[in-house]
GROMACS .gro file of C-alpha atoms in nm:
model
  314
    1MET     CA    1  12.879   7.868   8.401
    2THR     CA    2  12.622   7.749   8.656
    3ARG     CA    3  12.377   8.028   8.735
    4HIS     CA    4  12.212   7.999   9.074
    5LEU     CA    5  11.893   8.154   9.210
    6ALA     CA    6  11.852   8.363   9.525
    7LEU     CA    7  11.497   8.397   9.654
    8VAL     CA    8  11.474   8.698   9.882
    9GLY     CA    9  11.209   8.911  10.046
   10PRO     CA   10  11.024   8.953  10.373
   11THR     CA   11  10.935   8.666  10.600
   12ALA     CA   12  10.614   8.474  10.523
   13THR     CA   13  10.614   8.556  10.151
   14GLY     CA   14  10.645   8.189  10.055
   15LYS     CA   15  11.013   8.176   9.957
   16SER     CA   16  11.078   7.830  10.103
   17ALA     CA   17  10.767   7.682   9.943
   18ILE     CA   18  10.864   7.822   9.602
   19ALA     CA   19  11.217   7.683   9.637
   20LEU     CA   20  11.077   7.339   9.716
   21GLU     CA   21  10.836   7.351   9.421
   22ILE     CA   22  11.119   7.436   9.183
   23ALA     CA   23  11.352   7.174   9.333
   24ARG     CA   24  11.091   6.900   9.300
   25ALA     CA   25  11.024   6.988   8.937
   26ALA     CA   26  11.385   7.040   8.826
   27GLY     CA   27  11.565   6.755   8.995
   28ASP     CA   28  11.911   6.919   8.991
   29ILE     CA   29  11.852   7.168   9.272
   30GLU     CA   30  11.987   7.188   9.625
   31ILE     CA   31  11.867   7.452   9.870
   32VAL     CA   32  12.099   7.672  10.074
   33SER     CA   33  11.927   7.841  10.368
   34LEU     CA   34  12.050   8.189  10.452
   35ASP     CA   35  11.820   8.214  10.752
   36SER     CA   36  12.009   8.324  11.062
   37MET     CA   37  11.806   8.101  11.297
   38GLN     CA   38  11.738   7.781  11.100
   39VAL     CA   39  12.102   7.694  11.163
   40TYR     CA   40  12.007   7.595  11.518
   41ARG     CA   41  11.908   7.243  11.613
   42GLU     CA   42  11.606   7.210  11.846
   43MET     CA   43  11.462   7.539  11.714
   44ASN     CA   44  11.217   7.400  11.463
   45ILE     CA   45  10.868   7.539  11.509
   46GLY     CA   46  10.951   7.904  11.565
   47THR     CA   47  11.197   7.924  11.275
   48ALA     CA   48  10.951   7.775  11.023
   49LYS     CA   49  11.219   7.520  10.945
   50PRO     CA   50  11.157   7.267  10.665
   51THR     CA   51  10.998   6.947  10.788
   52GLY     CA   52  11.187   6.622  10.816
   53GLU     CA   53  11.013   6.497  10.503
   54GLU     CA   54  11.113   6.809  10.307
   55LEU     CA   55  11.473   6.784  10.425
   56ALA     CA   56  11.481   6.422  10.312
   57GLU     CA   57  11.320   6.501   9.977
   58VAL     CA   58  11.550   6.788   9.872
   59PRO     CA   59  11.907   6.841   9.998
   60HIS     CA   60  11.928   7.144  10.228
   61HIS     CA   61  12.240   7.321  10.352
   62LEU     CA   62  12.292   7.537  10.664
   63VAL     CA   63  11.996   7.382  10.846
   64ASP     CA   64  12.057   7.220  11.187
   65VAL     CA   65  12.431   7.288  11.183
   66ALA     CA   66  12.472   7.454  11.525
   67ASP     CA   67  12.383   7.389  11.887
   68PRO     CA   68  12.157   7.656  12.043
   69SER     CA   69  12.438   7.737  12.287
   70GLU     CA   70  12.669   7.838  11.998
   71PRO     CA   71  12.698   8.200  11.889
   72TRP     CA   72  12.630   8.244  11.519
   73SER     CA   73  12.733   8.518  11.279
   74VAL     CA   74  12.705   8.639  10.924
   75ALA     CA   75  13.071   8.544  10.876
   76ARG     CA   76  12.997   8.179  10.955
   77THR     CA   77  12.703   8.183  10.717
   78GLN     CA   78  12.919   8.336  10.446
   79GLU     CA   79  13.191   8.072  10.490
   80LEU     CA   80  12.961   7.769  10.503
   81ALA     CA   81  12.727   7.889  10.229
   82ARG     CA   82  13.012   7.952   9.986
   83ALA     CA   83  13.152   7.607  10.061
   84ALA     CA   84  12.808   7.450  10.009
   85ILE     CA   85  12.761   7.628   9.676
   86ALA     CA   86  13.104   7.514   9.556
   87SER     CA   87  13.019   7.153   9.642
   88ILE     CA   88  12.683   7.183   9.464
   89GLU     CA   89  12.856   7.314   9.152
   90ALA     CA   90  13.112   7.031   9.170
   91ARG     CA   91  12.824   6.783   9.154
   92GLY     CA   92  12.689   6.953   8.842
   93LYS     CA   93  12.385   7.093   9.021
   94ARG     CA   94  12.236   7.435   9.087
   95ALA     CA   95  12.166   7.611   9.416
   96ILE     CA   96  11.864   7.804   9.531
   97LEU     CA   97  11.958   8.042   9.809
   98VAL     CA   98  11.664   8.124  10.036
   99GLY     CA   99  11.691   8.414  10.274
  100GLY     CA  100  11.515   8.703  10.435
  101THR     CA  101  11.810   8.850  10.624
  102GLY     CA  102  11.951   9.105  10.383
  103LEU     CA  103  12.303   9.121  10.520
  104TYR     CA  104  12.338   8.741  10.509
  105VAL     CA  105  12.222   8.733  10.148
  106GLN     CA  106  12.456   9.010  10.043
  107ALA     CA  107  12.752   8.861  10.231
  108VAL     CA  108  12.718   8.541  10.028
  109VAL     CA  109  12.618   8.691   9.693
  110ASP     CA  110  12.865   8.980   9.695
  111GLY     CA  111  13.143   8.834   9.910
  112LEU     CA  112  13.143   9.129  10.149
  113THR     CA  113  13.459   9.183  10.351
  114LEU     CA  114  13.337   9.130  10.705
  115PRO     CA  115  13.494   9.281  11.015
  116GLY     CA  116  13.608   9.055  11.298
  117GLU     CA  117  13.397   8.962  11.599
  118HIS     CA  118  13.447   9.014  11.970
  119LEU     CA  119  13.189   8.823  12.172
  120PRO     CA  120  13.254   8.981  12.517
  121THR     CA  121  13.199   9.327  12.371
  122ARG     CA  122  12.882   9.209  12.198
  123VAL     CA  123  12.744   9.054  12.516
  124ALA     CA  124  12.806   9.377  12.706
  125LEU     CA  125  12.634   9.581  12.434
  126LEU     CA  126  12.337   9.344  12.426
  127ALA     CA  127  12.297   9.384  12.801
  128ALA     CA  128  12.316   9.763  12.769
  129THR     CA  129  12.047   9.772  12.498
  130ASP     CA  130  11.798   9.538  12.662
  131ASP     CA  131  11.544   9.816  12.717
  132THR     CA  132  11.411  10.107  12.514
  133ALA     CA  133  11.624  10.370  12.685
  134GLY     CA  134  11.943  10.169  12.643
  135LEU     CA  135  11.873  10.105  12.277
  136ALA     CA  136  11.802  10.473  12.215
  137ALA     CA  137  12.128  10.570  12.385
  138ALA     CA  138  12.320  10.316  12.177
  139TYR     CA  139  12.168  10.450  11.856
  140ALA     CA  140  12.258  10.805  11.955
  141ARG     CA  141  12.614  10.689  12.017
  142LEU     CA  142  12.624  10.522  11.676
  143ARG     CA  143  12.505  10.844  11.512
  144ALA     CA  144  12.788  11.031  11.679
  145LEU     CA  145  13.057  10.774  11.595
  146ASP     CA  146  12.947  10.661  11.248
  147PRO     CA  147  12.674  10.878  11.093
  148GLU     CA  148  12.681  10.680  10.768
  149ALA     CA  149  12.611  10.350  10.942
  150ALA     CA  150  12.344  10.511  11.157
  151ALA     CA  151  12.171  10.661  10.854
  152ARG     CA  152  12.114  10.316  10.705
  153THR     CA  153  12.012  10.154  11.034
  154GLU     CA  154  11.667  10.186  11.186
  155PRO     CA  155  11.665  10.306  11.549
  156GLY     CA  156  11.487   9.986  11.656
  157ASN     CA  157  11.724   9.744  11.482
  158ARG     CA  158  11.901   9.629  11.797
  159ARG     CA  159  12.112   9.357  11.638
  160ARG     CA  160  12.260   9.587  11.376
  161ILE     CA  161  12.321   9.872  11.621
  162VAL     CA  162  12.503   9.634  11.855
  163ARG     CA  163  12.709   9.488  11.571
  164ALA     CA  164  12.810   9.832  11.445
  165LEU     CA  165  12.920   9.947  11.790
  166GLU     CA  166  13.102   9.618  11.850
  167VAL     CA  167  13.307   9.672  11.534
  168ILE     CA  168  13.376  10.037  11.614
  169GLU     CA  169  13.489   9.957  11.968
  170THR     CA  170  13.713   9.665  11.876
  171SER     CA  171  13.860   9.784  11.544
  172GLY     CA  172  13.878  10.157  11.593
  173ARG     CA  173  13.724  10.198  11.248
  174PRO     CA  174  13.374  10.307  11.143
  175PHE     CA  175  13.148  10.014  11.071
  176SER     CA  176  13.063  10.173  10.736
  177SER     CA  177  13.429  10.159  10.627
  178PHE     CA  178  13.444   9.781  10.578
  179GLY     CA  179  13.427   9.629  10.231
  180PRO     CA  180  13.248   9.780   9.935
  181GLY     CA  181  12.952   9.867  10.155
  182ILE     CA  182  12.608   9.715  10.173
  183GLN     CA  183  12.470   9.967   9.927
  184ALA     CA  184  12.733   9.904   9.659
  185TYR     CA  185  12.525   9.708   9.409
  186GLY     CA  186  12.773   9.600   9.146
  187PRO     CA  187  12.777   9.270   8.960
  188PRO     CA  188  12.737   8.987   9.214
  189LEU     CA  189  13.052   8.790   9.289
  190LEU     CA  190  12.840   8.476   9.273
  191PRO     CA  191  12.672   8.395   8.938
  192VAL     CA  192  12.316   8.432   9.061
  193THR     CA  193  11.977   8.571   8.964
  194LEU     CA  194  11.817   8.763   9.250
  195VAL     CA  195  11.438   8.728   9.265
  196GLY     CA  196  11.227   8.904   9.524
  197CYS     CA  197  10.900   8.759   9.649
  198TRP     CA  198  10.634   9.022   9.704
  199VAL     CA  199  10.286   9.018   9.857
  200PRO     CA  200  10.065   9.315   9.958
  201ARG     CA  201  10.135   9.442  10.308
  202ALA     CA  202   9.788   9.363  10.441
  203VAL     CA  203   9.814   9.007  10.313
  204LEU     CA  204  10.160   8.968  10.464
  205ALA     CA  205  10.042   9.100  10.801
  206GLU     CA  206   9.764   8.843  10.805
  207ARG     CA  207  10.001   8.565  10.703
  208ILE     CA  208  10.231   8.652  10.991
  209ALA     CA  209   9.943   8.637  11.238
  210GLN     CA  210   9.829   8.303  11.098
  211ARG     CA  211  10.184   8.166  11.112
  212PHE     CA  212  10.216   8.244  11.482
  213ALA     CA  213   9.871   8.101  11.553
  214ALA     CA  214   9.985   7.777  11.386
  215MET     CA  215  10.311   7.785  11.582
  216ALA     CA  216  10.121   7.828  11.907
  217ALA     CA  217   9.896   7.535  11.821
  218GLY     CA  218  10.197   7.332  11.710
  219GLY     CA  219  10.372   7.353  12.047
  220LEU     CA  220  10.613   7.646  12.023
  221LEU     CA  221  10.579   7.724  12.393
  222ASP     CA  222  10.683   7.370  12.483
  223GLU     CA  223  10.977   7.396  12.244
  224VAL     CA  224  11.090   7.717  12.415
  225ARG     CA  225  11.048   7.559  12.759
  226ALA     CA  226  11.276   7.274  12.653
  227LEU     CA  227  11.535   7.521  12.525
  228ALA     CA  228  11.521   7.721  12.846
  229ALA     CA  229  11.585   7.404  13.047
  230ARG     CA  230  11.896   7.302  12.851
  231PRO     CA  231  12.201   7.262  13.076
  232ALA     CA  232  12.419   7.424  12.808
  233GLY     CA  233  12.191   7.725  12.790
  234ILE     CA  234  12.108   7.935  12.484
  235ALA     CA  235  12.342   8.171  12.303
  236HIS     CA  236  12.252   8.539  12.284
  237THR     CA  237  12.212   8.510  11.909
  238ALA     CA  238  11.970   8.217  11.938
  239GLU     CA  239  11.754   8.373  12.207
  240GLN     CA  240  11.703   8.685  11.996
  241ALA     CA  241  11.494   8.491  11.742
  242ILE     CA  242  11.149   8.647  11.727
  243GLY     CA  243  10.900   8.420  11.901
  244TYR     CA  244  11.165   8.263  12.120
  245ARG     CA  245  11.269   8.596  12.270
  246GLU     CA  246  10.912   8.684  12.369
  247LEU     CA  247  10.824   8.342  12.508
  248LEU     CA  248  11.148   8.332  12.706
  249ALA     CA  249  11.047   8.668  12.852
  250PHE     CA  250  10.711   8.518  12.949
  251LEU     CA  251  10.879   8.218  13.114
  252ARG     CA  252  11.098   8.458  13.312
  253GLY     CA  253  10.791   8.644  13.434
  254GLU     CA  254  10.858   8.955  13.226
  255LEU     CA  255  10.534   8.926  13.028
  256PRO     CA  256  10.194   8.850  13.182
  257SER     CA  257  10.090   8.561  12.959
  258ALA     CA  258  10.187   8.343  12.665
  259ALA     CA  259   9.916   8.520  12.465
  260ALA     CA  260  10.085   8.853  12.531
  261ALA     CA  261  10.416   8.704  12.421
  262PHE     CA  262  10.264   8.580  12.095
  263ASP     CA  263  10.099   8.918  12.033
  264LEU     CA  264  10.433   9.091  12.081
  265ALA     CA  265  10.604   8.842  11.850
  266VAL     CA  266  10.348   8.914  11.577
  267ARG     CA  267  10.406   9.289  11.609
  268ARG     CA  268  10.782   9.251  11.603
  269THR     CA  269  10.768   9.020  11.303
  270ARG     CA  270  10.559   9.271  11.111
  271GLN     CA  271  10.816   9.539  11.195
  272PHE     CA  272  11.094   9.303  11.089
  273ALA     CA  273  10.917   9.233  10.759
  274ARG     CA  274  10.899   9.608  10.697
  275ARG     CA  275  11.275   9.639  10.753
  276GLN     CA  276  11.336   9.344  10.520
  277ARG     CA  277  11.121   9.502  10.251
  278MET     CA  278  11.306   9.833  10.280
  279TRP     CA  279  11.646   9.658  10.265
  280PHE     CA  280  11.572   9.454   9.954
  281ARG     CA  281  11.393   9.733   9.768
  282ARG     CA  282  11.719   9.931   9.769
  283ASP     CA  283  11.889   9.663   9.560
  284PRO     CA  284  11.828   9.737   9.190
  285ARG     CA  285  11.949   9.391   9.089
  286ILE     CA  286  11.647   9.218   9.239
  287ARG     CA  287  11.367   9.121   9.000
  288TRP     CA  288  11.032   9.109   9.176
  289VAL     CA  289  10.751   8.862   9.129
  290ALA     CA  290  10.416   8.840   9.303
  291ALA     CA  291  10.419   8.547   9.543
  292GLU     CA  292  10.055   8.569   9.650
  293LYS     CA  293   9.892   8.351   9.384
  294LEU     CA  294   9.998   7.988   9.418
  295ALA     CA  295   9.922   7.902   9.056
  296THR     CA  296  10.147   8.166   8.903
  297ARG     CA  297  10.429   8.236   9.148
  298THR     CA  298  10.659   7.944   9.064
  299PRO     CA  299  10.630   7.986   8.684
  300ALA     CA  300  10.701   8.357   8.731
  301VAL     CA  301  11.015   8.285   8.932
  302LEU     CA  302  11.131   8.027   8.677
  303ALA     CA  303  11.071   8.268   8.388
  304THR     CA  304  11.268   8.538   8.567
  305TRP     CA  305  11.552   8.298   8.641
  306ALA     CA  306  11.559   8.205   8.273
  307GLY     CA  307  11.595   8.572   8.180
  308SER     CA  308  11.241   8.685   8.101
  309VAL     CA  309  11.136   9.043   8.162
  310PRO     CA  310  11.087   9.086   8.538
  311ALA     CA  311  10.768   9.202   8.703
  312PRO     CA  312  10.774   9.566   8.820
  313THR     CA  313  10.936   9.639   9.154
  314PRO     CA  314  10.668   9.694   9.418
   0.00000   0.00000   0.00000
């Protein structure tokens, strides 16, 4: 049986670079992105999307598959990723899944049963949670309606709070009642080795700052301006991408400067990385390797994939 690899962990830990290194060396690898924003065309700089040369060198799936005006969901990622993996297996190759969004990874790896979607309800909830007071009220409502879902959701995780309330409102069921649950860590449905990429928090914080400095120098503001000017507009899901959300706020006059927008994006990304770390550390199936040292990270991942003793969980 083909055994695939899932590289997980916080943003800016080098997952994509490791996947490319392995793919170049092995020759029978295709990469499946489980990033919730790299699906969008025209959103290249701020999503740290693979370059054109990298996309040409190694086959990638779920990159540039949606227009920015299209809503996107974990259910669509689950469907397309499973189809991509099946086609990779049919060609006698292996897949490396690369993702930092825990729910997307688990939906694909574990085949979670996902509740339906209702976009009008979601749009209304997004509008109601657009400020701190609205988000706090929504979280309090979630605690009252579904304490279990609230307990595993951070008060500042707007997207997850909105999704949980959307499901509760439209299904009449608690969000926590669907499927085996995101904390049910049984054998993966997909034959896959889960490897977590870890770097010290201070190093990760600096990497995030450097990444946004490079994005600013690389023209992210111009990219966001072009998106804002699109006749078709931008979907709510697309405009929530960190970096895009803050620069759009600046262009609307809600932030005083582009520098302030970038500073806010750095802070939010660091908070997001903390949530990612907490999500993945709950999963006992993940084997952790240090991704800080370039010379040792790829051999460590390969050894773990091959079944060697994993590095300790951070």
